[in-house]
PDB file of C-alpha atoms in Angstrom:
ATOM      1  CA  MET P  22      92.467 126.132  40.989  1.00 85.00           C
ATOM      2  CA  LEU P  23      90.161 127.981  43.343  1.00 92.00           C
ATOM      3  CA  SER P  24      86.597 126.801  42.783  1.00 92.00           C
ATOM      4  CA  ASN P  25      84.211 129.191  41.027  1.00 91.00           C
ATOM      5  CA  SER P  26      81.632 128.391  43.722  1.00 94.00           C
ATOM      6  CA  ILE P  27      83.631 130.487  46.182  1.00 97.00           C
ATOM      7  CA  TYR P  28      83.579 133.693  44.131  1.00 96.00           C
ATOM      8  CA  LYS P  29      79.947 133.237  43.171  1.00 96.00           C
ATOM      9  CA  TYR P  30      78.905 132.782  46.770  1.00 98.00           C
ATOM     10  CA  LEU P  31      80.883 135.748  48.073  1.00 98.00           C
ATOM     11  CA  LEU P  32      79.453 138.034  45.384  1.00 98.00           C
ATOM     12  CA  ASP P  33      75.919 136.908  46.235  1.00 98.00           C
ATOM     13  CA  LEU P  34      76.562 137.349  49.958  1.00 98.00           C
ATOM     14  CA  ARG P  35      77.882 140.866  49.375  1.00 97.00           C
ATOM     15  CA  GLU P  36      74.495 141.807  47.923  1.00 97.00           C
ATOM     16  CA  ASN P  37      72.442 139.882  50.503  1.00 98.00           C
ATOM     17  CA  ASN P  38      74.270 140.194  53.800  1.00 98.00           C
ATOM     18  CA  ASN P  39      71.441 139.241  56.120  1.00 97.00           C
ATOM     19  CA  ARG P  40      70.475 136.199  58.153  1.00 97.00           C
ATOM     20  CA  ASP P  41      67.335 135.321  56.182  1.00 98.00           C
ATOM     21  CA  TRP P  42      69.226 135.080  52.886  1.00 98.00           C
ATOM     22  CA  PHE P  43      72.139 133.257  54.510  1.00 98.00           C
ATOM     23  CA  HIS P  44      69.930 130.522  55.955  1.00 98.00           C
ATOM     24  CA  ALA P  45      67.850 130.239  52.774  1.00 98.00           C
ATOM     25  CA  ASN P  46      71.079 129.649  50.822  1.00 98.00           C
ATOM     26  CA  LYS P  47      72.877 127.458  53.354  1.00 97.00           C
ATOM     27  CA  ALA P  48      73.599 124.776  50.749  1.00 97.00           C
ATOM     28  CA  GLN P  49      75.426 127.313  48.591  1.00 97.00           C
ATOM     29  CA  TYR P  50      77.471 128.397  51.635  1.00 98.00           C
ATOM     30  CA  ASN P  51      78.319 124.809  52.547  1.00 97.00           C
ATOM     31  CA  LYS P  52      79.530 124.118  49.008  1.00 97.00           C
ATOM     32  CA  ALA P  53      81.741 127.221  48.950  1.00 98.00           C
ATOM     33  CA  LYS P  54      83.082 126.455  52.433  1.00 97.00           C
ATOM     34  CA  GLU P  55      83.952 122.869  51.486  1.00 97.00           C
ATOM     35  CA  ASP P  56      85.693 124.030  48.326  1.00 97.00           C
ATOM     36  CA  PHE P  57      87.704 126.610  50.279  1.00 98.00           C
ATOM     37  CA  GLU P  58      88.686 123.979  52.857  1.00 98.00           C
ATOM     38  CA  LEU P  59      89.975 121.763  50.063  1.00 97.00           C
ATOM     39  CA  PHE P  60      91.939 124.653  48.585  1.00 97.00           C
ATOM     40  CA  VAL P  61      93.496 125.439  51.978  1.00 98.00           C
ATOM     41  CA  GLU P  62      94.404 121.774  52.524  1.00 97.00           C
ATOM     42  CA  LEU P  63      96.241 121.799  49.206  1.00 97.00           C
ATOM     43  CA  SER P  64      97.863 125.125  50.098  1.00 98.00           C
ATOM     44  CA  ILE P  65      99.123 123.701  53.403  1.00 98.00           C
ATOM     45  CA  GLU P  66     100.739 120.839  51.488  1.00 97.00           C
ATOM     46  CA  GLN P  67     102.375 123.449  49.258  1.00 97.00           C
ATOM     47  CA  ILE P  68     103.503 125.755  52.069  1.00 98.00           C
ATOM     48  CA  LYS P  69     105.002 123.007  54.211  1.00 97.00           C
ATOM     49  CA  GLN P  70     107.549 122.441  51.451  1.00 97.00           C
ATOM     50  CA  ILE P  71     108.719 125.996  52.225  1.00 98.00           C
ATOM     51  CA  ASP P  72     108.110 125.972  55.973  1.00 98.00           C
ATOM     52  CA  PRO P  73     107.803 122.524  57.612  1.00 97.00           C
ATOM     53  CA  SER P  74     106.518 124.091  60.845  1.00 96.00           C
ATOM     54  CA  VAL P  75     102.987 124.295  59.351  1.00 97.00           C
ATOM     55  CA  ALA P  76     102.859 120.585  58.507  1.00 95.00           C
ATOM     56  CA  SER P  77     100.628 119.535  61.431  1.00 95.00           C
ATOM     57  CA  ASN P  78      97.811 121.923  60.506  1.00 96.00           C
ATOM     58  CA  SER P  79      94.527 121.002  58.902  1.00 97.00           C
ATOM     59  CA  ALA P  80      92.411 123.474  56.943  1.00 98.00           C
ATOM     60  CA  LYS P  81      89.870 123.621  59.776  1.00 97.00           C
ATOM     61  CA  ASP P  82      92.652 124.729  62.144  1.00 97.00           C
ATOM     62  CA  CYS P  83      93.456 127.669  59.887  1.00 98.00           C
ATOM     63  CA  ILE P  84      90.197 128.978  58.397  1.00 98.00           C
ATOM     64  CA  PHE P  85      88.421 131.909  60.030  1.00 98.00           C
ATOM     65  CA  ARG P  86      84.692 131.796  60.687  1.00 97.00           C
ATOM     66  CA  ILE P  87      82.484 133.743  58.315  1.00 98.00           C
ATOM     67  CA  PHE P  88      80.403 135.145  61.165  1.00 97.00           C
ATOM     68  CA  ARG P  89      81.239 138.692  62.257  1.00 96.00           C
ATOM     69  CA  ASP P  90      81.381 139.817  65.883  1.00 93.00           C
ATOM     70  CA  VAL P  91      79.123 142.866  65.724  1.00 91.00           C
ATOM     71  CA  ARG P  92      78.798 143.514  69.475  1.00 90.00           C
ATOM     72  CA  PHE P  93      81.107 146.539  69.484  1.00 90.00           C
ATOM     73  CA  SER P  94      80.806 147.583  65.846  1.00 91.00           C
ATOM     74  CA  ASN P  95      78.642 150.168  64.127  1.00 93.00           C
ATOM     75  CA  ASP P  96      78.637 147.849  61.108  1.00 93.00           C
ATOM     76  CA  LYS P  97      75.951 145.303  61.954  1.00 94.00           C
ATOM     77  CA  ARG P  98      76.278 143.142  58.852  1.00 96.00           C
ATOM     78  CA  PRO P  99      76.329 139.610  60.273  1.00 97.00           C
ATOM     79  CA  TYR P 100      78.747 137.980  57.820  1.00 98.00           C
ATOM     80  CA  LYS P 101      82.186 138.604  56.414  1.00 97.00           C
ATOM     81  CA  THR P 102      82.304 138.875  52.628  1.00 97.00           C
ATOM     82  CA  ASN P 103      85.557 136.955  52.379  1.00 98.00           C
ATOM     83  CA  PHE P 104      87.097 133.601  53.153  1.00 98.00           C
ATOM     84  CA  GLY P 105      90.393 133.761  54.996  1.00 98.00           C
ATOM     85  CA  ALA P 106      92.959 131.343  56.397  1.00 98.00           C
ATOM     86  CA  PHE P 107      96.051 131.883  58.535  1.00 98.00           C
ATOM     87  CA  ILE P 108      98.482 129.003  58.121  1.00 98.00           C
ATOM     88  CA  ALA P 109     100.934 128.894  61.011  1.00 98.00           C
ATOM     89  CA  ARG P 110     101.973 126.447  63.703  1.00 96.00           C
ATOM     90  CA  GLY P 111      98.958 126.320  65.987  1.00 95.00           C
ATOM     91  CA  GLY P 112      96.488 127.476  63.358  1.00 97.00           C
ATOM     92  CA  ARG P 113      94.529 130.692  62.942  1.00 97.00           C
ATOM     93  CA  LYS P 114      94.910 131.823  66.579  1.00 96.00           C
ATOM     94  CA  SER P 115      98.652 131.237  66.639  1.00 97.00           C
ATOM     95  CA  ARG P 116     101.001 133.822  68.086  1.00 96.00           C
ATOM     96  CA  TYR P 117     103.633 132.683  65.581  1.00 98.00           C
ATOM     97  CA  GLY P 118     104.344 134.296  62.246  1.00 98.00           C
ATOM     98  CA  GLY P 119     102.538 132.569  59.400  1.00 98.00           C
ATOM     99  CA  TYR P 120     100.943 132.820  55.979  1.00 98.00           C
ATOM    100  CA  TYR P 121      97.568 134.406  55.236  1.00 98.00           C
ATOM    101  CA  ILE P 122      95.269 133.818  52.250  1.00 98.00           C
ATOM    102  CA  HIS P 123      92.390 136.270  51.785  1.00 98.00           C
ATOM    103  CA  ILE P 124      89.744 135.576  49.142  1.00 98.00           C
ATOM    104  CA  GLU P 125      87.345 138.427  48.414  1.00 98.00           C
ATOM    105  CA  PRO P 126      86.282 139.541  44.943  1.00 97.00           C
ATOM    106  CA  GLU P 127      88.346 142.592  43.876  1.00 97.00           C
ATOM    107  CA  GLN P 128      90.191 142.542  47.223  1.00 98.00           C
ATOM    108  CA  CYS P 129      92.188 139.309  47.309  1.00 98.00           C
ATOM    109  CA  PHE P 130      95.609 139.339  48.916  1.00 98.00           C
ATOM    110  CA  LEU P 131      98.360 137.158  50.328  1.00 98.00           C
ATOM    111  CA  GLY P 132     100.349 138.077  53.380  1.00 98.00           C
ATOM    112  CA  GLY P 133     101.650 137.032  56.720  1.00 98.00           C
ATOM    113  CA  GLY P 134     104.076 137.680  59.514  1.00 98.00           C
ATOM    114  CA  CYS P 135     102.832 138.780  62.943  1.00 98.00           C
ATOM    115  CA  TYR P 136      99.671 140.878  62.836  1.00 97.00           C
ATOM    116  CA  MET P 137      98.578 142.512  66.119  1.00 96.00           C
ATOM    117  CA  PRO P 138     101.166 140.692  68.262  1.00 97.00           C
ATOM    118  CA  GLU P 139     100.530 140.761  72.002  1.00 97.00           C
ATOM    119  CA  SER P 140     102.576 143.340  73.902  1.00 97.00           C
ATOM    120  CA  LYS P 141     105.125 140.819  75.213  1.00 97.00           C
ATOM    121  CA  THR P 142     105.763 139.524  71.699  1.00 98.00           C
ATOM    122  CA  LEU P 143     105.945 143.009  70.180  1.00 98.00           C
ATOM    123  CA  LYS P 144     108.451 144.097  72.826  1.00 98.00           C
ATOM    124  CA  ALA P 145     110.643 141.045  72.145  1.00 98.00           C
ATOM    125  CA  ILE P 146     110.574 141.628  68.376  1.00 98.00           C
ATOM    126  CA  ARG P 147     111.600 145.255  68.803  1.00 98.00           C
ATOM    127  CA  GLU P 148     114.392 144.289  71.170  1.00 98.00           C
ATOM    128  CA  GLU P 149     115.781 141.730  68.708  1.00 98.00           C
ATOM    129  CA  ILE P 150     115.669 144.233  65.853  1.00 98.00           C
ATOM    130  CA  TYR P 151     117.356 146.845  68.062  1.00 98.00           C
ATOM    131  CA  HIS P 152     120.278 144.518  68.694  1.00 98.00           C
ATOM    132  CA  HIS P 153     120.395 143.014  65.176  1.00 98.00           C
ATOM    133  CA  PRO P 154     119.100 145.667  62.763  1.00 98.00           C
ATOM    134  CA  GLU P 155     121.279 144.548  59.866  1.00 98.00           C
ATOM    135  CA  GLU P 156     119.918 141.001  60.015  1.00 98.00           C
ATOM    136  CA  PHE P 157     116.360 142.312  59.918  1.00 98.00           C
ATOM    137  CA  LYS P 158     117.153 144.772  57.132  1.00 98.00           C
ATOM    138  CA  SER P 159     118.762 142.008  55.070  1.00 98.00           C
ATOM    139  CA  ILE P 160     115.345 140.310  55.031  1.00 98.00           C
ATOM    140  CA  ILE P 161     112.988 143.215  54.362  1.00 98.00           C
ATOM    141  CA  GLU P 162     115.361 144.991  51.970  1.00 98.00           C
ATOM    142  CA  ASN P 163     116.160 141.911  49.924  1.00 98.00           C
ATOM    143  CA  PRO P 164     115.180 142.787  46.314  1.00 98.00           C
ATOM    144  CA  GLN P 165     113.022 139.658  45.949  1.00 98.00           C
ATOM    145  CA  PHE P 166     111.200 140.483  49.181  1.00 98.00           C
ATOM    146  CA  VAL P 167     110.683 144.108  48.178  1.00 98.00           C
ATOM    147  CA  ASN P 168     109.333 143.002  44.807  1.00 98.00           C
ATOM    148  CA  HIS P 169     106.472 141.269  46.603  1.00 98.00           C
ATOM    149  CA  TYR P 170     106.234 143.374  49.772  1.00 98.00           C
ATOM    150  CA  PRO P 171     107.518 146.940  49.317  1.00 97.00           C
ATOM    151  CA  GLU P 172     106.826 147.847  52.940  1.00 96.00           C
ATOM    152  CA  LEU P 173     105.668 146.451  56.247  1.00 97.00           C
ATOM    153  CA  TYR P 174     101.941 146.582  56.876  1.00 93.00           C
ATOM    154  CA  GLY P 175      99.938 148.859  59.112  1.00 91.00           C
ATOM    155  CA  GLU P 176     100.239 151.715  61.539  1.00 91.00           C
ATOM    156  CA  LYS P 177     103.452 153.003  63.063  1.00 95.00           C
ATOM    157  CA  LEU P 178     104.102 154.874  66.268  1.00 96.00           C
ATOM    158  CA  LYS P 179     104.616 158.600  65.760  1.00 93.00           C
ATOM    159  CA  THR P 180     107.592 158.582  68.090  1.00 94.00           C
ATOM    160  CA  ALA P 181     110.091 156.087  69.455  1.00 96.00           C
ATOM    161  CA  PRO P 182     108.736 153.193  71.540  1.00 97.00           C
ATOM    162  CA  ARG P 183     109.209 153.583  75.270  1.00 95.00           C
ATOM    163  CA  GLY P 184     112.737 152.704  76.291  1.00 95.00           C
ATOM    164  CA  TYR P 185     114.399 153.512  72.966  1.00 97.00           C
ATOM    165  CA  ALA P 186     116.282 156.655  72.021  1.00 96.00           C
ATOM    166  CA  LYS P 187     114.671 158.797  69.335  1.00 95.00           C
ATOM    167  CA  ASP P 188     118.037 159.260  67.630  1.00 95.00           C
ATOM    168  CA  PHE P 189     118.703 155.523  67.252  1.00 96.00           C
ATOM    169  CA  GLU P 190     119.832 155.067  63.638  1.00 96.00           C
ATOM    170  CA  HIS P 191     117.208 152.426  62.870  1.00 97.00           C
ATOM    171  CA  ILE P 192     114.372 153.722  65.045  1.00 97.00           C
ATOM    172  CA  HIS P 193     111.978 153.540  62.092  1.00 96.00           C
ATOM    173  CA  LEU P 194     112.262 149.741  62.250  1.00 97.00           C
ATOM    174  CA  LEU P 195     111.019 149.730  65.845  1.00 98.00           C
ATOM    175  CA  ASN P 196     107.961 151.932  65.335  1.00 97.00           C
ATOM    176  CA  TYR P 197     105.750 149.300  63.728  1.00 97.00           C
ATOM    177  CA  LYS P 198     102.711 148.000  65.598  1.00 97.00           C
ATOM    178  CA  HIS P 199     102.650 144.918  63.352  1.00 97.00           C
ATOM    179  CA  TYR P 200     105.475 142.982  61.752  1.00 98.00           C
ATOM    180  CA  ALA P 201     103.365 141.796  58.864  1.00 98.00           C
ATOM    181  CA  VAL P 202     103.130 142.222  55.098  1.00 98.00           C
ATOM    182  CA  SER P 203     100.497 141.886  52.399  1.00 98.00           C
ATOM    183  CA  LYS P 204     100.356 141.713  48.631  1.00 97.00           C
ATOM    184  CA  ALA P 205      97.271 142.300  46.479  1.00 98.00           C
ATOM    185  CA  ILE P 206      96.452 139.570  43.960  1.00 98.00           C
ATOM    186  CA  SER P 207      94.188 140.174  40.974  1.00 97.00           C
ATOM    187  CA  ASP P 208      90.969 138.221  40.487  1.00 96.00           C
ATOM    188  CA  LYS P 209      92.361 137.087  37.143  1.00 96.00           C
ATOM    189  CA  ILE P 210      95.274 135.331  38.880  1.00 97.00           C
ATOM    190  CA  VAL P 211      93.197 134.011  41.790  1.00 97.00           C
ATOM    191  CA  THR P 212      90.687 132.324  39.495  1.00 95.00           C
ATOM    192  CA  SER P 213      93.328 130.823  37.211  1.00 96.00           C
ATOM    193  CA  ASP P 214      95.702 127.884  37.452  1.00 95.00           C
ATOM    194  CA  GLN P 215      98.472 130.430  38.152  1.00 97.00           C
ATOM    195  CA  PHE P 216      97.288 131.052  41.708  1.00 97.00           C
ATOM    196  CA  PRO P 217      99.257 128.169  43.309  1.00 97.00           C
ATOM    197  CA  LEU P 218     102.422 129.515  41.682  1.00 97.00           C
ATOM    198  CA  ALA P 219     101.639 133.008  43.003  1.00 98.00           C
ATOM    199  CA  ILE P 220     101.189 131.531  46.492  1.00 98.00           C
ATOM    200  CA  HIS P 221     104.494 129.683  46.271  1.00 98.00           C
ATOM    201  CA  GLU P 222     106.423 132.745  45.098  1.00 98.00           C
ATOM    202  CA  ALA P 223     104.860 135.095  47.660  1.00 98.00           C
ATOM    203  CA  PHE P 224     105.326 132.750  50.606  1.00 98.00           C
ATOM    204  CA  GLU P 225     108.792 131.567  49.662  1.00 98.00           C
ATOM    205  CA  VAL P 226     110.133 135.125  50.019  1.00 98.00           C
ATOM    206  CA  LEU P 227     108.040 135.627  53.174  1.00 98.00           C
ATOM    207  CA  HIS P 228     109.553 132.602  54.938  1.00 98.00           C
ATOM    208  CA  PRO P 229     112.773 134.341  56.122  1.00 98.00           C
ATOM    209  CA  LEU P 230     110.696 137.012  57.876  1.00 98.00           C
ATOM    210  CA  ASN P 231     108.578 134.381  59.587  1.00 98.00           C
ATOM    211  CA  GLN P 232     111.708 132.459  60.573  1.00 98.00           C
ATOM    212  CA  PHE P 233     113.205 135.616  62.104  1.00 98.00           C
ATOM    213  CA  LEU P 234     109.997 136.320  64.051  1.00 98.00           C
ATOM    214  CA  ASN P 235     109.421 132.742  65.139  1.00 98.00           C
ATOM    215  CA  ASP P 236     112.963 132.320  66.445  1.00 98.00           C
ATOM    216  CA  ILE P 237     112.172 135.241  68.771  1.00 98.00           C
ATOM    217  CA  ILE P 238     108.759 133.930  69.781  1.00 98.00           C
ATOM    218  CA  GLU P 239     110.066 130.453  70.553  1.00 97.00           C
ATOM    219  CA  ASP P 240     112.297 131.931  73.269  1.00 95.00           C
ATOM    220  CA  LEU P 241     109.482 133.744  75.084  1.00 93.00           C
TER     221      LEU P 241
END
């Protein structure tokens, strides 16, 4: 189960998102961070049974820092109010498709795929889908997949990507800026012993999408 220390800390941080409080409560942060690292280590062990490519990761490879980069943001709060981990070959900065766990009270979700792929990767994904649309559709239209992820995540281009005809039958599959998905998870599930099962079910149906994406990326 996910430790209660994690939720308690994130709720407190939400109400006290400033450096003075953070440093005064560093022990509470360290406890929550350690508990999240343990949970991610156990999740990696679970996920590698689905996707062996993540087996070499440690939790520290996958967990995002809690510190926000506020240099170019109007929101100057110094800390994120969530813990997050991206489990993929190469860890959190990987270009490969992977599995994301987001813990934030009332806003928890599971997801993955390729979020904000670099232009070379995005172009290659679109090209593969253009030539093999039925293979891609068989993944994202599979009833089990749709049950967890009804649609791909994020913004789409308003018109066809450069180099593709607007009247291509499957042009809607090429308009995505991300090839990623997400699924909201209730706090009740996240804080119960059912959360590992929810992770397994969500990521088992996600694996074929990641395999499709990673086969493309490996050839770049």
